[in-house]
PDB file of C-alpha atoms in Angstrom:
ATOM      1  CA  ASN A   1      78.092 117.768  88.245  1.00 54.00           C
ATOM      2  CA  ALA A   2      77.966 114.018  88.718  1.00 75.00           C
ATOM      3  CA  GLY A   3      80.478 112.529  91.094  1.00 92.00           C
ATOM      4  CA  VAL A   4      82.720 109.551  90.538  1.00 96.00           C
ATOM      5  CA  MET A   5      80.563 106.697  89.269  1.00 97.00           C
ATOM      6  CA  GLN A   6      81.433 103.097  89.957  1.00 97.00           C
ATOM      7  CA  ASN A   7      79.642  99.970  88.879  1.00 97.00           C
ATOM      8  CA  PRO A   8      78.585  97.517  89.829  1.00 97.00           C
ATOM      9  CA  ARG A   9      78.017  98.366  93.518  1.00 97.00           C
ATOM     10  CA  HIS A  10      78.109  94.700  94.434  1.00 97.00           C
ATOM     11  CA  LEU A  11      79.723  91.871  92.517  1.00 98.00           C
ATOM     12  CA  VAL A  12      79.710  88.198  93.397  1.00 98.00           C
ATOM     13  CA  ARG A  13      82.080  85.811  91.690  1.00 98.00           C
ATOM     14  CA  ARG A  14      83.118  82.214  92.181  1.00 97.00           C
ATOM     15  CA  ARG A  15      86.740  81.295  92.609  1.00 97.00           C
ATOM     16  CA  GLY A  16      88.516  81.202  89.253  1.00 97.00           C
ATOM     17  CA  GLN A  17      86.171  83.640  87.509  1.00 98.00           C
ATOM     18  CA  GLU A  18      87.020  87.116  86.298  1.00 98.00           C
ATOM     19  CA  ALA A  19      85.872  90.355  87.912  1.00 98.00           C
ATOM     20  CA  ARG A  20      85.594  93.645  86.029  1.00 98.00           C
ATOM     21  CA  LEU A  21      85.078  96.840  87.962  1.00 98.00           C
ATOM     22  CA  ARG A  22      84.269 100.093  86.210  1.00 98.00           C
ATOM     23  CA  CYS A  23      84.903 103.706  87.146  1.00 98.00           C
ATOM     24  CA  SER A  24      83.900 106.925  85.431  1.00 97.00           C
ATOM     25  CA  PRO A  25      85.685 109.955  86.864  1.00 96.00           C
ATOM     26  CA  MET A  26      84.078 113.249  87.705  1.00 94.00           C
ATOM     27  CA  LYS A  27      83.528 115.539  84.747  1.00 90.00           C
ATOM     28  CA  GLY A  28      86.698 117.428  84.003  1.00 86.00           C
ATOM     29  CA  HIS A  29      88.928 114.993  85.893  1.00 89.00           C
ATOM     30  CA  SER A  30      91.630 113.225  83.940  1.00 89.00           C
ATOM     31  CA  HIS A  31      93.314 111.267  86.735  1.00 93.00           C
ATOM     32  CA  VAL A  32      91.961 108.032  88.156  1.00 96.00           C
ATOM     33  CA  TYR A  33      93.122 106.047  91.160  1.00 96.00           C
ATOM     34  CA  TRP A  34      92.093 102.635  92.445  1.00 98.00           C
ATOM     35  CA  TYR A  35      92.228 101.650  96.123  1.00 97.00           C
ATOM     36  CA  ARG A  36      91.332  98.453  97.951  1.00 97.00           C
ATOM     37  CA  GLN A  37      89.782  98.355 101.402  1.00 95.00           C
ATOM     38  CA  LEU A  38      89.605  95.217 103.482  1.00 90.00           C
ATOM     39  CA  PRO A  39      86.996  95.063 106.281  1.00 83.00           C
ATOM     40  CA  GLU A  40      87.820  97.425 109.156  1.00 79.00           C
ATOM     41  CA  GLU A  41      91.038  98.562 107.498  1.00 83.00           C
ATOM     42  CA  GLY A  42      92.249 101.654 105.699  1.00 86.00           C
ATOM     43  CA  LEU A  43      92.429 102.064 101.961  1.00 94.00           C
ATOM     44  CA  LYS A  44      95.478 100.724 100.132  1.00 96.00           C
ATOM     45  CA  PHE A  45      96.679 102.353  96.932  1.00 95.00           C
ATOM     46  CA  MET A  46      96.700 100.096  93.900  1.00 97.00           C
ATOM     47  CA  VAL A  47      97.180 102.094  90.700  1.00 97.00           C
ATOM     48  CA  TYR A  48      97.097 105.617  89.231  1.00 95.00           C
ATOM     49  CA  LEU A  49      96.137 106.195  85.611  1.00 95.00           C
ATOM     50  CA  GLN A  50      95.624 108.972  83.151  1.00 93.00           C
ATOM     51  CA  LYS A  51      93.933 108.515  79.810  1.00 89.00           C
ATOM     52  CA  GLU A  52      95.674 105.647  77.988  1.00 89.00           C
ATOM     53  CA  ASN A  53      98.557 105.624  80.459  1.00 94.00           C
ATOM     54  CA  ILE A  54      99.404 103.813  83.666  1.00 95.00           C
ATOM     55  CA  ILE A  55     101.379 106.307  85.739  1.00 93.00           C
ATOM     56  CA  ASP A  56     102.001 104.339  88.939  1.00 93.00           C
ATOM     57  CA  GLU A  57     101.076 100.706  89.524  1.00 95.00           C
ATOM     58  CA  SER A  58     103.311 100.116  92.514  1.00 94.00           C
ATOM     59  CA  GLY A  59     100.367  98.928  94.628  1.00 94.00           C
ATOM     60  CA  MET A  60      99.049  96.369  92.173  1.00 96.00           C
ATOM     61  CA  PRO A  61      99.610  92.679  92.826  1.00 94.00           C
ATOM     62  CA  LYS A  62     102.026  91.311  90.227  1.00 90.00           C
ATOM     63  CA  GLU A  63      99.672  88.666  88.942  1.00 95.00           C
ATOM     64  CA  ARG A  64      95.980  88.513  87.995  1.00 97.00           C
ATOM     65  CA  PHE A  65      95.335  92.257  88.410  1.00 98.00           C
ATOM     66  CA  SER A  66      95.334  94.805  85.611  1.00 97.00           C
ATOM     67  CA  ALA A  67      93.921  98.269  85.034  1.00 98.00           C
ATOM     68  CA  GLU A  68      93.248 100.472  82.068  1.00 96.00           C
ATOM     69  CA  PHE A  69      91.814 103.888  81.316  1.00 96.00           C
ATOM     70  CA  PRO A  70      91.077 103.983  77.596  1.00 93.00           C
ATOM     71  CA  LYS A  71      90.686 107.100  75.503  1.00 90.00           C
ATOM     72  CA  GLU A  72      86.953 106.528  75.444  1.00 90.00           C
ATOM     73  CA  GLY A  73      84.953 105.012  78.267  1.00 92.00           C
ATOM     74  CA  PRO A  74      85.494 104.240  81.921  1.00 96.00           C
ATOM     75  CA  SER A  75      88.551 102.991  83.725  1.00 97.00           C
ATOM     76  CA  ILE A  76      88.484  99.228  84.267  1.00 98.00           C
ATOM     77  CA  LEU A  77      90.061  97.244  87.077  1.00 98.00           C
ATOM     78  CA  ARG A  78      90.259  93.609  86.051  1.00 98.00           C
ATOM     79  CA  ILE A  79      90.916  90.697  88.358  1.00 98.00           C
ATOM     80  CA  GLN A  80      91.476  87.343  86.701  1.00 98.00           C
ATOM     81  CA  GLN A  81      91.039  83.943  88.363  1.00 98.00           C
ATOM     82  CA  VAL A  82      89.689  85.467  91.553  1.00 98.00           C
ATOM     83  CA  VAL A  83      90.471  83.926  94.933  1.00 96.00           C
ATOM     84  CA  ARG A  84      88.765  84.360  98.315  1.00 94.00           C
ATOM     85  CA  GLY A  85      91.410  86.848  99.397  1.00 94.00           C
ATOM     86  CA  ASP A  86      90.278  89.237  96.665  1.00 96.00           C
ATOM     87  CA  SER A  87      87.052  89.880  98.581  1.00 96.00           C
ATOM     88  CA  ALA A  88      87.133  93.562  99.492  1.00 96.00           C
ATOM     89  CA  ALA A  89      85.692  96.953  98.654  1.00 97.00           C
ATOM     90  CA  TYR A  90      87.371  98.527  95.662  1.00 98.00           C
ATOM     91  CA  PHE A  91      87.198 102.293  95.492  1.00 97.00           C
ATOM     92  CA  CYS A  92      87.959 104.537  92.593  1.00 97.00           C
ATOM     93  CA  ALA A  93      88.899 108.192  92.985  1.00 96.00           C
ATOM     94  CA  SER A  94      89.528 110.979  90.521  1.00 95.00           C
ATOM     95  CA  SER A  95      91.233 114.352  90.521  1.00 92.00           C
ATOM     96  CA  PRO A  96      91.712 117.167  88.042  1.00 86.00           C
ATOM     97  CA  GLU A  97      94.807 117.900  86.004  1.00 76.00           C
ATOM     98  CA  THR A  98      97.160 120.215  87.878  1.00 69.00           C
ATOM     99  CA  GLY A  99     100.800 121.075  87.967  1.00 62.00           C
ATOM    100  CA  ASP A 100     101.725 120.277  91.546  1.00 64.00           C
ATOM    101  CA  GLY A 101      99.857 117.028  92.103  1.00 64.00           C
ATOM    102  CA  ASN A 102      98.240 118.256  95.297  1.00 75.00           C
ATOM    103  CA  GLN A 103      94.608 118.126  94.347  1.00 82.00           C
ATOM    104  CA  PRO A 104      91.829 116.430  96.290  1.00 90.00           C
ATOM    105  CA  GLN A 105      90.877 112.954  95.274  1.00 93.00           C
ATOM    106  CA  HIS A 106      87.126 112.388  95.231  1.00 94.00           C
ATOM    107  CA  PHE A 107      85.900 108.867  95.747  1.00 96.00           C
ATOM    108  CA  GLY A 108      83.105 106.825  94.240  1.00 97.00           C
ATOM    109  CA  ASP A 109      80.745 104.590  96.202  1.00 95.00           C
ATOM    110  CA  GLY A 110      82.940 101.559  95.636  1.00 97.00           C
ATOM    111  CA  THR A 111      82.360  98.035  94.393  1.00 98.00           C
ATOM    112  CA  ARG A 112      81.964  95.361  97.048  1.00 97.00           C
ATOM    113  CA  LEU A 113      83.470  92.204  95.610  1.00 97.00           C
ATOM    114  CA  SER A 114      82.550  88.902  97.215  1.00 97.00           C
ATOM    115  CA  ILE A 115      84.201  85.651  96.190  1.00 97.00           C
ATOM    116  CA  LEU A 116      82.313  82.441  96.870  1.00 94.00           C
TER     117      LEU A 116
ATOM    118  CA  GLY B   1     107.637 103.811 100.985  1.00 84.00           C
ATOM    119  CA  GLU B   2     105.472 106.114 103.049  1.00 89.00           C
ATOM    120  CA  ASN B   3     104.037 104.863 106.339  1.00 93.00           C
ATOM    121  CA  VAL B   4     101.193 106.643 108.132  1.00 96.00           C
ATOM    122  CA  GLU B   5     100.239 105.845 111.713  1.00 97.00           C
ATOM    123  CA  GLN B   6      96.972 107.039 113.198  1.00 97.00           C
ATOM    124  CA  HIS B   7      95.808 107.231 116.828  1.00 97.00           C
ATOM    125  CA  PRO B   8      93.579 106.491 118.565  1.00 97.00           C
ATOM    126  CA  SER B   9      91.823 103.624 116.809  1.00 96.00           C
ATOM    127  CA  THR B  10      88.609 104.350 118.703  1.00 97.00           C
ATOM    128  CA  LEU B  11      87.421 107.549 120.340  1.00 98.00           C
ATOM    129  CA  SER B  12      84.231 108.245 122.261  1.00 98.00           C
ATOM    130  CA  VAL B  13      83.252 111.768 123.248  1.00 97.00           C
ATOM    131  CA  GLN B  14      80.196 113.417 124.706  1.00 97.00           C
ATOM    132  CA  GLU B  15      78.150 115.567 122.375  1.00 97.00           C
ATOM    133  CA  GLY B  16      79.508 119.094 122.455  1.00 97.00           C
ATOM    134  CA  ASP B  17      83.024 118.052 123.439  1.00 97.00           C
ATOM    135  CA  SER B  18      86.054 118.220 121.166  1.00 98.00           C
ATOM    136  CA  ALA B  19      87.729 115.301 119.403  1.00 98.00           C
ATOM    137  CA  VAL B  20      91.364 115.114 118.338  1.00 98.00           C
ATOM    138  CA  ILE B  21      92.870 112.506 116.028  1.00 98.00           C
ATOM    139  CA  LYS B  22      96.607 112.367 115.423  1.00 98.00           C
ATOM    140  CA  CYS B  23      98.700 111.004 112.565  1.00 98.00           C
ATOM    141  CA  THR B  24     102.407 110.682 111.892  1.00 98.00           C
ATOM    142  CA  TYR B  25     104.111 110.066 108.586  1.00 97.00           C
ATOM    143  CA  SER B  26     107.551 108.795 107.713  1.00 96.00           C
ATOM    144  CA  ASP B  27     108.526 110.340 104.377  1.00 93.00           C
ATOM    145  CA  SER B  28     109.493 114.005 104.486  1.00 92.00           C
ATOM    146  CA  ALA B  29     108.679 114.243 100.762  1.00 91.00           C
ATOM    147  CA  SER B  30     104.947 113.971 101.540  1.00 92.00           C
ATOM    148  CA  ASN B  31     103.410 117.334 100.760  1.00 91.00           C
ATOM    149  CA  TYR B  32      99.642 116.960 100.888  1.00 93.00           C
ATOM    150  CA  PHE B  33      97.542 115.705 103.805  1.00 96.00           C
ATOM    151  CA  PRO B  34      93.804 115.109 103.387  1.00 96.00           C
ATOM    152  CA  TRP B  35      91.318 113.822 105.945  1.00 98.00           C
ATOM    153  CA  TYR B  36      88.377 111.629 104.994  1.00 97.00           C
ATOM    154  CA  LYS B  37      85.213 110.690 106.833  1.00 98.00           C
ATOM    155  CA  GLN B  38      83.666 107.335 106.046  1.00 95.00           C
ATOM    156  CA  GLU B  39      80.293 106.192 107.284  1.00 95.00           C
ATOM    157  CA  LEU B  40      79.481 102.502 107.314  1.00 91.00           C
ATOM    158  CA  GLY B  41      79.126 101.158 103.792  1.00 89.00           C
ATOM    159  CA  LYS B  42      79.676 104.572 102.231  1.00 92.00           C
ATOM    160  CA  ARG B  43      82.366 106.287 100.233  1.00 94.00           C
ATOM    161  CA  PRO B  44      85.240 108.155 101.922  1.00 95.00           C
ATOM    162  CA  GLN B  45      84.342 111.839 101.917  1.00 96.00           C
ATOM    163  CA  LEU B  46      87.010 114.517 101.923  1.00 96.00           C
ATOM    164  CA  ILE B  47      86.379 116.824 104.874  1.00 97.00           C
ATOM    165  CA  ILE B  48      89.519 118.960 104.971  1.00 97.00           C
ATOM    166  CA  ASP B  49      93.055 118.970 103.594  1.00 95.00           C
ATOM    167  CA  ILE B  50      96.302 120.806 104.183  1.00 94.00           C
ATOM    168  CA  ARG B  51      99.381 121.368 102.088  1.00 90.00           C
ATOM    169  CA  SER B  52     102.926 121.292 103.348  1.00 85.00           C
ATOM    170  CA  ASN B  53     103.413 125.048 103.048  1.00 84.00           C
ATOM    171  CA  VAL B  54     100.648 125.697 105.582  1.00 83.00           C
ATOM    172  CA  GLY B  55     100.668 125.004 109.319  1.00 90.00           C
ATOM    173  CA  GLU B  56      96.981 125.204 110.100  1.00 94.00           C
ATOM    174  CA  LYS B  57      93.648 125.293 108.318  1.00 94.00           C
ATOM    175  CA  LYS B  58      90.143 125.679 109.673  1.00 96.00           C
ATOM    176  CA  ASP B  59      86.695 125.097 108.212  1.00 94.00           C
ATOM    177  CA  GLN B  60      83.854 125.796 110.650  1.00 96.00           C
ATOM    178  CA  ARG B  61      84.057 123.124 113.381  1.00 97.00           C
ATOM    179  CA  ILE B  62      86.949 121.271 111.768  1.00 98.00           C
ATOM    180  CA  ALA B  63      90.617 122.228 111.868  1.00 98.00           C
ATOM    181  CA  VAL B  64      93.831 120.521 110.854  1.00 98.00           C
ATOM    182  CA  THR B  65      97.353 121.287 112.030  1.00 97.00           C
ATOM    183  CA  LEU B  66     100.614 120.201 110.446  1.00 96.00           C
ATOM    184  CA  ASN B  67     104.081 120.039 111.987  1.00 95.00           C
ATOM    185  CA  LYS B  68     106.505 119.256 109.178  1.00 93.00           C
ATOM    186  CA  THR B  69     109.525 119.095 111.441  1.00 93.00           C
ATOM    187  CA  ALA B  70     107.956 116.440 113.639  1.00 94.00           C
ATOM    188  CA  LYS B  71     106.114 114.861 110.676  1.00 95.00           C
ATOM    189  CA  HIS B  72     102.752 114.796 112.336  1.00 95.00           C
ATOM    190  CA  PHE B  73      99.344 116.275 111.654  1.00 97.00           C
ATOM    191  CA  SER B  74      96.121 116.347 113.609  1.00 98.00           C
ATOM    192  CA  LEU B  75      92.388 116.707 113.070  1.00 98.00           C
ATOM    193  CA  HIS B  76      90.373 118.719 115.562  1.00 98.00           C
ATOM    194  CA  ILE B  77      86.587 118.629 115.668  1.00 98.00           C
ATOM    195  CA  THR B  78      84.900 121.045 118.052  1.00 97.00           C
ATOM    196  CA  GLU B  79      81.327 121.024 119.355  1.00 98.00           C
ATOM    197  CA  THR B  80      80.864 117.442 118.230  1.00 98.00           C
ATOM    198  CA  GLN B  81      77.441 116.257 117.136  1.00 97.00           C
ATOM    199  CA  PRO B  82      76.022 112.724 116.789  1.00 96.00           C
ATOM    200  CA  GLU B  83      76.261 113.003 113.008  1.00 96.00           C
ATOM    201  CA  ASP B  84      80.034 113.336 113.362  1.00 97.00           C
ATOM    202  CA  SER B  85      80.113 109.645 114.335  1.00 98.00           C
ATOM    203  CA  ALA B  86      82.041 107.791 111.620  1.00 98.00           C
ATOM    204  CA  VAL B  87      85.477 106.418 110.796  1.00 96.00           C
ATOM    205  CA  TYR B  88      88.031 109.113 110.053  1.00 98.00           C
ATOM    206  CA  PHE B  89      91.126 108.460 107.938  1.00 97.00           C
ATOM    207  CA  CYS B  90      94.189 110.617 107.587  1.00 97.00           C
ATOM    208  CA  ALA B  91      96.394 110.311 104.520  1.00 97.00           C
ATOM    209  CA  ALA B  92      99.720 111.564 103.217  1.00 96.00           C
ATOM    210  CA  SER B  93     100.477 112.076  99.549  1.00 92.00           C
ATOM    211  CA  ILE B  94     103.611 111.775  97.460  1.00 85.00           C
ATOM    212  CA  LYS B  95     103.203 112.206  93.693  1.00 81.00           C
ATOM    213  CA  ARG B  96      99.441 111.695  93.955  1.00 84.00           C
ATOM    214  CA  GLN B  97      99.709 108.347  95.742  1.00 89.00           C
ATOM    215  CA  LEU B  98      97.724 108.541  98.990  1.00 93.00           C
ATOM    216  CA  THR B  99      98.907 106.445 101.928  1.00 95.00           C
ATOM    217  CA  PHE B 100      96.129 106.112 104.489  1.00 96.00           C
ATOM    218  CA  GLY B 101      96.209 105.666 108.219  1.00 96.00           C
ATOM    219  CA  SER B 102      94.320 102.753 109.738  1.00 94.00           C
ATOM    220  CA  GLY B 103      91.349 104.866 110.772  1.00 95.00           C
ATOM    221  CA  THR B 104      89.707 106.181 113.947  1.00 97.00           C
ATOM    222  CA  GLN B 105      86.192 105.133 114.865  1.00 97.00           C
ATOM    223  CA  LEU B 106      84.665 108.253 116.410  1.00 98.00           C
ATOM    224  CA  THR B 107      81.501 107.858 118.443  1.00 98.00           C
ATOM    225  CA  VAL B 108      79.702 110.948 119.683  1.00 97.00           C
ATOM    226  CA  LEU B 109      77.466 110.081 122.625  1.00 95.00           C
ATOM    227  CA  PRO B 110      74.248 112.081 122.953  1.00 90.00           C
TER     228      PRO B 110
END
């Protein structure tokens, strides 16, 4: 059973370009979460999605950031007009569908985004 | 929103000794508390979790305790080994949103 798959592992962009980060959840998981980790810091929640729905985007910056989880294909985190402060590791996690919401979130290997 | 504080930020122990990491949370609605281990450049790996209806859980050398009244929970690692060296993060969950502590760098000295 493949784990959470993220790509690319490393992404370099110049200021003003767009960054697209992809995440395929574990088989059987219908919930996807995106987190951002700055160097030597903890992970910060960004957004929680189910197929075709954004459930909670309270951690997303108001501008330039968007996320989707289409019916077919991976979840995408999109950052437009990147700035140096966007440099970070972006982790995706997934969890199965349950009733109480208390299910483990399993993380992918992350995408290290570097802005030149 | 939820706030999670984690202590200590760094911890060095001799191989074979025990390590304890403590976290407090602010929102009494939090009901799920996982612990993750992260090695340098790697993904966070879930090592143990506890739900709010349980006070203690153990898995081999790792145990977690939860005090809902005081809103704190702790990770205990016994008989530490060099491969336990990593950064450990606690987290608290409300409605599937994990709020992480700032991490503890654990170093196990051979």
